[in-house]
Amino acid sequence: MRLDKFLANMGVGTRTEVKQLLKKKQVTLNDNVETSPKKQLDPNIDVVKVNQTHIHYIDKVYLMLNKPKGYISATEDDHQQTVIDLVDEYRYLNVFPVGRLDKDTEGLLLITNDGQFNHELMSPTKHVPKTYEVISKKNITKNDINAFKVGIELNEGLAKPAELVKSDEMYKSFVTIHEGRYHQVKRMFHAINNEVLELKRLSIGDLHLDLTLAPGEYRQLNEQDFKSLGLK
Ligand code: URA
């Protein structure tokens, strides 16, 4: 792996910032000053230090992406852009999306290469709640809220009770579901004779979409984020 890529992936700085550090002779490779961003290294063997601090290689990656519309939740596709195209610098670590958002759904999507992490959040037995902002064709009613609370009948069976909350804005509501069936929110709205026009995931468990991330932007999860997910 290239030295600049290694440093950027380990969160030392952007590729440009990393180049500056190298130029200023602040980086050593096996205790020798290294200035070339192109220098190749083996992250499992070589020792990289920035200002004497050892930069440990982590092989597990956890990213929060603000998914824009127009990207499919898959790792590769011959015809369509995938969410992994948005985090291309991590592709070599075999990252994949944690669960799926539809192509036209936006918002919080986690990306990792840790299968156990994926299981903890997506396993149907864990019931991790996911909250979405919905713009629908019609305003929701008290009956709709009650129907969601009781459980909406979908063609493969009754959906678990979900919380539907009306917002102050016309046609906008928030729905929290405790499972992750295919097109679940859209199908639940369809079942109450309504239609989802816009869908955005705001949270998974207590982890909220970082509002400083513009659509298409991402960042690494931090310790607080793991706590919010009830992990670590
Ligand atoms: N429910 C849907 O219908 N679509 C999504 O992308 C997520 C939940």
mmCIF file of C-alpha atoms and ligand atoms in Angstrom:
data_model
loop_
_atom_site.group_PDB
_atom_site.id
_atom_site.type_symbol
_atom_site.label_atom_id
_atom_site.label_comp_id
_atom_site.label_asym_id
_atom_site.label_seq_id
_atom_site.Cartn_x
_atom_site.Cartn_y
_atom_site.Cartn_z
ATOM 1 C CA MET A 1 0.000 0.000 0.000
ATOM 2 C CA ARG A 2 1.168 3.569 -0.671
ATOM 3 C CA LEU A 3 2.330 5.522 2.368
ATOM 4 C CA ASP A 4 -0.030 8.473 1.720
ATOM 5 C CA LYS A 5 -2.979 6.116 1.391
ATOM 6 C CA PHE A 6 -2.028 4.311 4.595
ATOM 7 C CA LEU A 7 -1.850 7.610 6.536
ATOM 8 C CA ALA A 8 -5.078 8.977 5.085
ATOM 9 C CA ASN A 9 -6.934 5.722 5.749
ATOM 10 C CA MET A 10 -5.737 5.699 9.349
ATOM 11 C CA GLY A 11 -7.305 9.136 9.763
ATOM 12 C CA VAL A 12 -4.039 11.110 10.051
ATOM 13 C CA GLY A 13 -5.321 13.683 7.550
ATOM 14 C CA THR A 14 -6.540 14.145 4.029
ATOM 15 C CA ARG A 15 -4.278 13.034 1.181
ATOM 16 C CA THR A 16 -3.149 16.697 0.800
ATOM 17 C CA GLU A 17 -2.479 17.139 4.530
ATOM 18 C CA VAL A 18 -0.537 13.887 4.566
ATOM 19 C CA LYS A 19 1.652 15.068 1.667
ATOM 20 C CA GLN A 20 2.481 18.194 3.690
ATOM 21 C CA LEU A 21 3.474 16.103 6.713
ATOM 22 C CA LEU A 22 5.761 14.020 4.503
ATOM 23 C CA LYS A 23 7.304 17.093 2.933
ATOM 24 C CA LYS A 24 7.995 18.514 6.403
ATOM 25 C CA LYS A 25 9.836 15.287 7.304
ATOM 26 C CA GLN A 26 7.377 14.472 10.084
ATOM 27 C CA VAL A 27 6.880 10.875 8.995
ATOM 28 C CA THR A 28 9.195 7.934 9.559
ATOM 29 C CA LEU A 29 9.033 4.483 8.059
ATOM 30 C CA ASN A 30 10.878 1.928 10.198
ATOM 31 C CA ASP A 31 12.555 4.867 11.954
ATOM 32 C CA ASN A 32 13.889 6.450 8.753
ATOM 33 C CA VAL A 33 12.447 9.762 7.597
ATOM 34 C CA GLU A 34 10.317 9.183 4.523
ATOM 35 C CA THR A 35 9.136 12.014 2.277
ATOM 36 C CA SER A 36 7.662 10.170 -0.696
ATOM 37 C CA PRO A 37 3.880 9.741 -0.660
ATOM 38 C CA LYS A 38 4.311 6.949 -3.205
ATOM 39 C CA LYS A 39 6.527 4.825 -0.954
ATOM 40 C CA GLN A 40 5.124 1.298 -0.722
ATOM 41 C CA LEU A 41 4.766 -0.457 2.610
ATOM 42 C CA ASP A 42 3.280 -3.548 4.186
ATOM 43 C CA PRO A 43 0.916 -2.279 6.905
ATOM 44 C CA ASN A 44 1.188 -5.550 8.837
ATOM 45 C CA ILE A 45 4.973 -5.387 9.089
ATOM 46 C CA ASP A 46 6.313 -1.850 8.626
ATOM 47 C CA VAL A 47 6.250 0.717 11.444
ATOM 48 C CA VAL A 48 4.990 4.161 10.515
ATOM 49 C CA LYS A 49 5.314 7.088 12.924
ATOM 50 C CA VAL A 50 4.078 10.653 12.643
ATOM 51 C CA ASN A 51 5.944 13.026 14.968
ATOM 52 C CA GLN A 52 7.166 9.943 16.887
ATOM 53 C CA THR A 53 3.619 8.590 17.346
ATOM 54 C CA HIS A 54 3.171 5.054 16.085
ATOM 55 C CA ILE A 55 0.261 4.859 13.666
ATOM 56 C CA HIS A 56 -1.298 1.445 14.177
ATOM 57 C CA TYR A 57 -2.882 -0.234 11.234
ATOM 58 C CA ILE A 58 -6.522 -1.110 11.672
ATOM 59 C CA ASP A 59 -7.948 -3.640 9.334
ATOM 60 C CA LYS A 60 -11.537 -3.077 10.387
ATOM 61 C CA VAL A 61 -13.367 -0.070 8.994
ATOM 62 C CA TYR A 62 -16.594 1.566 10.157
ATOM 63 C CA LEU A 63 -17.962 4.453 8.138
ATOM 64 C CA MET A 64 -21.033 6.636 8.354
ATOM 65 C CA LEU A 65 -22.191 7.698 4.908
ATOM 66 C CA ASN A 66 -24.865 10.255 4.112
ATOM 67 C CA LYS A 67 -26.212 8.302 1.166
ATOM 68 C CA PRO A 68 -27.442 10.431 -1.710
ATOM 69 C CA LYS A 69 -30.201 9.346 -4.065
ATOM 70 C CA GLY A 70 -29.171 7.472 -7.188
ATOM 71 C CA TYR A 71 -26.812 4.915 -5.627
ATOM 72 C CA ILE A 72 -27.654 1.280 -5.031
ATOM 73 C CA SER A 73 -26.749 -0.491 -1.793
ATOM 74 C CA ALA A 74 -24.464 -3.103 -3.320
ATOM 75 C CA THR A 75 -20.708 -3.536 -3.588
ATOM 76 C CA GLU A 76 -20.537 -3.587 -7.384
ATOM 77 C CA ASP A 77 -22.777 -3.363 -10.391
ATOM 78 C CA ASP A 78 -22.159 -3.296 -14.126
ATOM 79 C CA HIS A 79 -24.662 -0.549 -14.858
ATOM 80 C CA GLN A 80 -25.454 1.453 -11.754
ATOM 81 C CA GLN A 81 -23.397 3.425 -9.273
ATOM 82 C CA THR A 82 -23.059 1.753 -5.888
ATOM 83 C CA VAL A 83 -22.582 3.184 -2.404
ATOM 84 C CA ILE A 84 -19.103 1.644 -2.384
ATOM 85 C CA ASP A 85 -18.173 3.910 -5.332
ATOM 86 C CA LEU A 86 -18.646 6.768 -2.842
ATOM 87 C CA VAL A 87 -16.076 5.317 -0.418
ATOM 88 C CA ASP A 88 -13.764 4.075 -3.127
ATOM 89 C CA GLU A 89 -10.588 4.557 -1.050
ATOM 90 C CA TYR A 90 -11.790 1.782 1.286
ATOM 91 C CA ARG A 91 -12.785 -0.652 -1.438
ATOM 92 C CA TYR A 92 -9.537 -2.586 -1.100
ATOM 93 C CA LEU A 93 -10.613 -3.490 2.472
ATOM 94 C CA ASN A 94 -13.691 -5.286 1.069
ATOM 95 C CA VAL A 95 -16.220 -2.981 2.660
ATOM 96 C CA PHE A 96 -19.959 -3.464 2.228
ATOM 97 C CA PRO A 97 -23.135 -1.623 3.274
ATOM 98 C CA VAL A 98 -24.786 -2.579 6.579
ATOM 99 C CA GLY A 99 -28.278 -3.407 5.369
ATOM 100 C CA ARG A 100 -29.848 -1.706 2.416
ATOM 101 C CA LEU A 101 -31.399 1.581 1.464
ATOM 102 C CA ASP A 102 -33.322 1.803 -1.799
ATOM 103 C CA LYS A 103 -31.739 3.631 -4.722
ATOM 104 C CA ASP A 104 -34.005 6.645 -4.159
ATOM 105 C CA THR A 105 -33.597 6.657 -0.346
ATOM 106 C CA GLU A 106 -31.150 9.041 1.290
ATOM 107 C CA GLY A 107 -29.480 9.324 4.662
ATOM 108 C CA LEU A 108 -27.664 7.255 7.243
ATOM 109 C CA LEU A 109 -25.926 4.203 5.860
ATOM 110 C CA LEU A 110 -23.138 2.404 7.689
ATOM 111 C CA ILE A 111 -20.366 0.768 5.728
ATOM 112 C CA THR A 112 -17.950 -1.755 7.174
ATOM 113 C CA ASN A 113 -15.902 -4.860 6.512
ATOM 114 C CA ASP A 114 -16.823 -6.358 9.896
ATOM 115 C CA GLY A 115 -19.367 -9.155 9.511
ATOM 116 C CA GLN A 116 -20.067 -9.337 13.252
ATOM 117 C CA PHE A 117 -20.858 -5.597 13.376
ATOM 118 C CA ASN A 118 -23.248 -6.074 10.467
ATOM 119 C CA HIS A 119 -24.922 -8.966 12.260
ATOM 120 C CA GLU A 120 -25.318 -7.008 15.528
ATOM 121 C CA LEU A 121 -27.215 -4.255 13.731
ATOM 122 C CA MET A 122 -29.130 -6.118 11.071
ATOM 123 C CA SER A 123 -30.057 -9.446 12.579
ATOM 124 C CA PRO A 124 -33.878 -9.692 12.759
ATOM 125 C CA THR A 125 -33.567 -10.998 16.332
ATOM 126 C CA LYS A 126 -31.850 -7.809 17.541
ATOM 127 C CA HIS A 127 -34.708 -5.432 16.618
ATOM 128 C CA VAL A 128 -32.449 -2.375 16.342
ATOM 129 C CA PRO A 129 -34.839 0.532 15.635
ATOM 130 C CA LYS A 130 -34.375 2.601 12.496
ATOM 131 C CA THR A 131 -36.000 5.989 12.091
ATOM 132 C CA TYR A 132 -36.894 7.567 8.751
ATOM 133 C CA GLU A 133 -38.175 10.942 7.696
ATOM 134 C CA VAL A 134 -40.983 10.485 5.211
ATOM 135 C CA ILE A 135 -42.549 12.892 2.768
ATOM 136 C CA SER A 136 -45.809 11.305 1.702
ATOM 137 C CA LYS A 137 -48.451 12.052 -0.871
ATOM 138 C CA LYS A 138 -51.182 12.542 1.733
ATOM 139 C CA ASN A 139 -51.091 13.793 5.295
ATOM 140 C CA ILE A 140 -51.174 11.100 7.897
ATOM 141 C CA THR A 141 -54.137 10.672 10.196
ATOM 142 C CA LYS A 142 -54.711 9.408 13.742
ATOM 143 C CA ASN A 143 -55.962 6.163 12.204
ATOM 144 C CA ASP A 144 -52.683 5.757 10.338
ATOM 145 C CA ILE A 145 -50.714 6.272 13.539
ATOM 146 C CA ASN A 146 -52.838 3.671 15.240
ATOM 147 C CA ALA A 147 -52.550 1.211 12.364
ATOM 148 C CA PHE A 148 -48.747 1.431 12.535
ATOM 149 C CA LYS A 149 -48.889 0.932 16.308
ATOM 150 C CA VAL A 150 -50.986 -2.211 15.974
ATOM 151 C CA GLY A 151 -48.942 -3.623 13.086
ATOM 152 C CA ILE A 152 -49.469 -3.274 9.366
ATOM 153 C CA GLU A 153 -50.394 -6.344 7.350
ATOM 154 C CA LEU A 154 -47.843 -6.873 4.570
ATOM 155 C CA ASN A 155 -48.221 -9.648 2.007
ATOM 156 C CA GLU A 156 -45.679 -11.884 3.764
ATOM 157 C CA GLY A 157 -47.203 -11.285 7.220
ATOM 158 C CA LEU A 158 -47.835 -8.752 9.948
ATOM 159 C CA ALA A 159 -45.145 -6.106 10.411
ATOM 160 C CA LYS A 160 -43.998 -5.442 13.972
ATOM 161 C CA PRO A 161 -45.564 -2.393 15.643
ATOM 162 C CA ALA A 162 -43.958 0.812 14.405
ATOM 163 C CA GLU A 163 -44.093 4.382 15.655
ATOM 164 C CA LEU A 164 -45.469 6.945 13.249
ATOM 165 C CA VAL A 165 -45.164 10.588 14.336
ATOM 166 C CA LYS A 166 -46.631 13.532 12.487
ATOM 167 C CA SER A 167 -44.381 16.530 11.966
ATOM 168 C CA ASP A 168 -45.524 20.172 11.982
ATOM 169 C CA GLU A 169 -44.795 20.342 8.273
ATOM 170 C CA MET A 170 -47.422 19.228 5.783
ATOM 171 C CA TYR A 171 -46.891 15.705 4.386
ATOM 172 C CA LYS A 172 -43.877 15.111 6.612
ATOM 173 C CA SER A 173 -43.718 12.380 9.257
ATOM 174 C CA PHE A 174 -41.232 10.215 11.096
ATOM 175 C CA VAL A 175 -41.476 6.464 11.273
ATOM 176 C CA THR A 176 -39.498 4.082 13.448
ATOM 177 C CA ILE A 177 -39.412 0.428 12.467
ATOM 178 C CA HIS A 178 -37.853 -2.477 14.345
ATOM 179 C CA GLU A 179 -37.110 -4.795 11.462
ATOM 180 C CA GLY A 180 -35.770 -4.347 7.955
ATOM 181 C CA ARG A 181 -37.989 -5.925 5.356
ATOM 182 C CA TYR A 182 -37.683 -5.187 1.666
ATOM 183 C CA HIS A 183 -39.149 -1.739 0.826
ATOM 184 C CA GLN A 184 -40.712 -1.860 4.276
ATOM 185 C CA VAL A 185 -41.584 1.790 4.835
ATOM 186 C CA LYS A 186 -42.892 2.245 1.297
ATOM 187 C CA ARG A 187 -45.050 -0.869 1.581
ATOM 188 C CA MET A 188 -46.394 0.173 5.005
ATOM 189 C CA PHE A 189 -47.453 3.539 3.581
ATOM 190 C CA HIS A 190 -48.977 1.794 0.597
ATOM 191 C CA ALA A 191 -50.989 -0.361 3.009
ATOM 192 C CA ILE A 192 -52.590 2.766 4.532
ATOM 193 C CA ASN A 193 -53.479 4.086 1.060
ATOM 194 C CA ASN A 194 -50.672 6.579 1.019
ATOM 195 C CA GLU A 195 -47.416 6.835 -0.935
ATOM 196 C CA VAL A 196 -43.849 7.632 0.074
ATOM 197 C CA LEU A 197 -42.454 10.414 -2.112
ATOM 198 C CA GLU A 198 -39.184 11.008 -0.262
ATOM 199 C CA LEU A 199 -37.427 8.789 2.246
ATOM 200 C CA LYS A 200 -34.433 9.585 4.399
ATOM 201 C CA ARG A 201 -32.960 7.479 7.198
ATOM 202 C CA LEU A 202 -32.140 9.612 10.238
ATOM 203 C CA SER A 203 -30.985 7.083 12.799
ATOM 204 C CA ILE A 204 -30.061 3.507 13.634
ATOM 205 C CA GLY A 205 -30.500 2.811 17.357
ATOM 206 C CA ASP A 206 -29.353 6.008 19.060
ATOM 207 C CA LEU A 207 -26.891 6.818 16.301
ATOM 208 C CA HIS A 208 -28.057 9.844 14.322
ATOM 209 C CA LEU A 209 -26.984 10.948 10.899
ATOM 210 C CA ASP A 210 -24.191 13.508 11.317
ATOM 211 C CA LEU A 211 -25.763 16.653 9.901
ATOM 212 C CA THR A 212 -22.363 18.084 8.964
ATOM 213 C CA LEU A 213 -22.097 15.398 6.269
ATOM 214 C CA ALA A 214 -23.416 16.584 2.922
ATOM 215 C CA PRO A 215 -25.012 13.894 0.730
ATOM 216 C CA GLY A 216 -22.188 11.691 -0.557
ATOM 217 C CA GLU A 217 -19.862 12.561 2.338
ATOM 218 C CA TYR A 218 -18.739 10.110 4.985
ATOM 219 C CA ARG A 219 -16.583 9.829 8.080
ATOM 220 C CA GLN A 220 -15.229 7.146 10.375
ATOM 221 C CA LEU A 221 -17.352 6.160 13.371
ATOM 222 C CA ASN A 222 -15.949 7.377 16.688
ATOM 223 C CA GLU A 223 -16.191 5.966 20.212
ATOM 224 C CA GLN A 224 -19.367 7.909 20.977
ATOM 225 C CA ASP A 225 -20.994 6.504 17.833
ATOM 226 C CA PHE A 226 -20.264 2.941 18.965
ATOM 227 C CA LYS A 227 -21.788 3.726 22.362
ATOM 228 C CA SER A 228 -24.874 5.128 20.618
ATOM 229 C CA LEU A 229 -25.185 1.837 18.778
ATOM 230 C CA GLY A 230 -24.898 -0.013 22.089
ATOM 231 C CA LEU A 231 -21.647 -1.605 20.952
ATOM 232 C CA LYS A 232 -18.200 -1.621 22.656
HETATM 233 N N1 URA B 1 -37.943 1.189 3.687
HETATM 234 C C1 URA B 1 -38.067 1.400 2.365
HETATM 235 O O1 URA B 1 -39.133 1.261 1.803
HETATM 236 N N2 URA B 1 -36.985 1.763 1.686
HETATM 237 C C2 URA B 1 -35.764 1.968 2.256
HETATM 238 O O2 URA B 1 -34.800 2.333 1.578
HETATM 239 C C3 URA B 1 -35.656 1.745 3.628
HETATM 240 C C4 URA B 1 -36.760 1.354 4.333
#
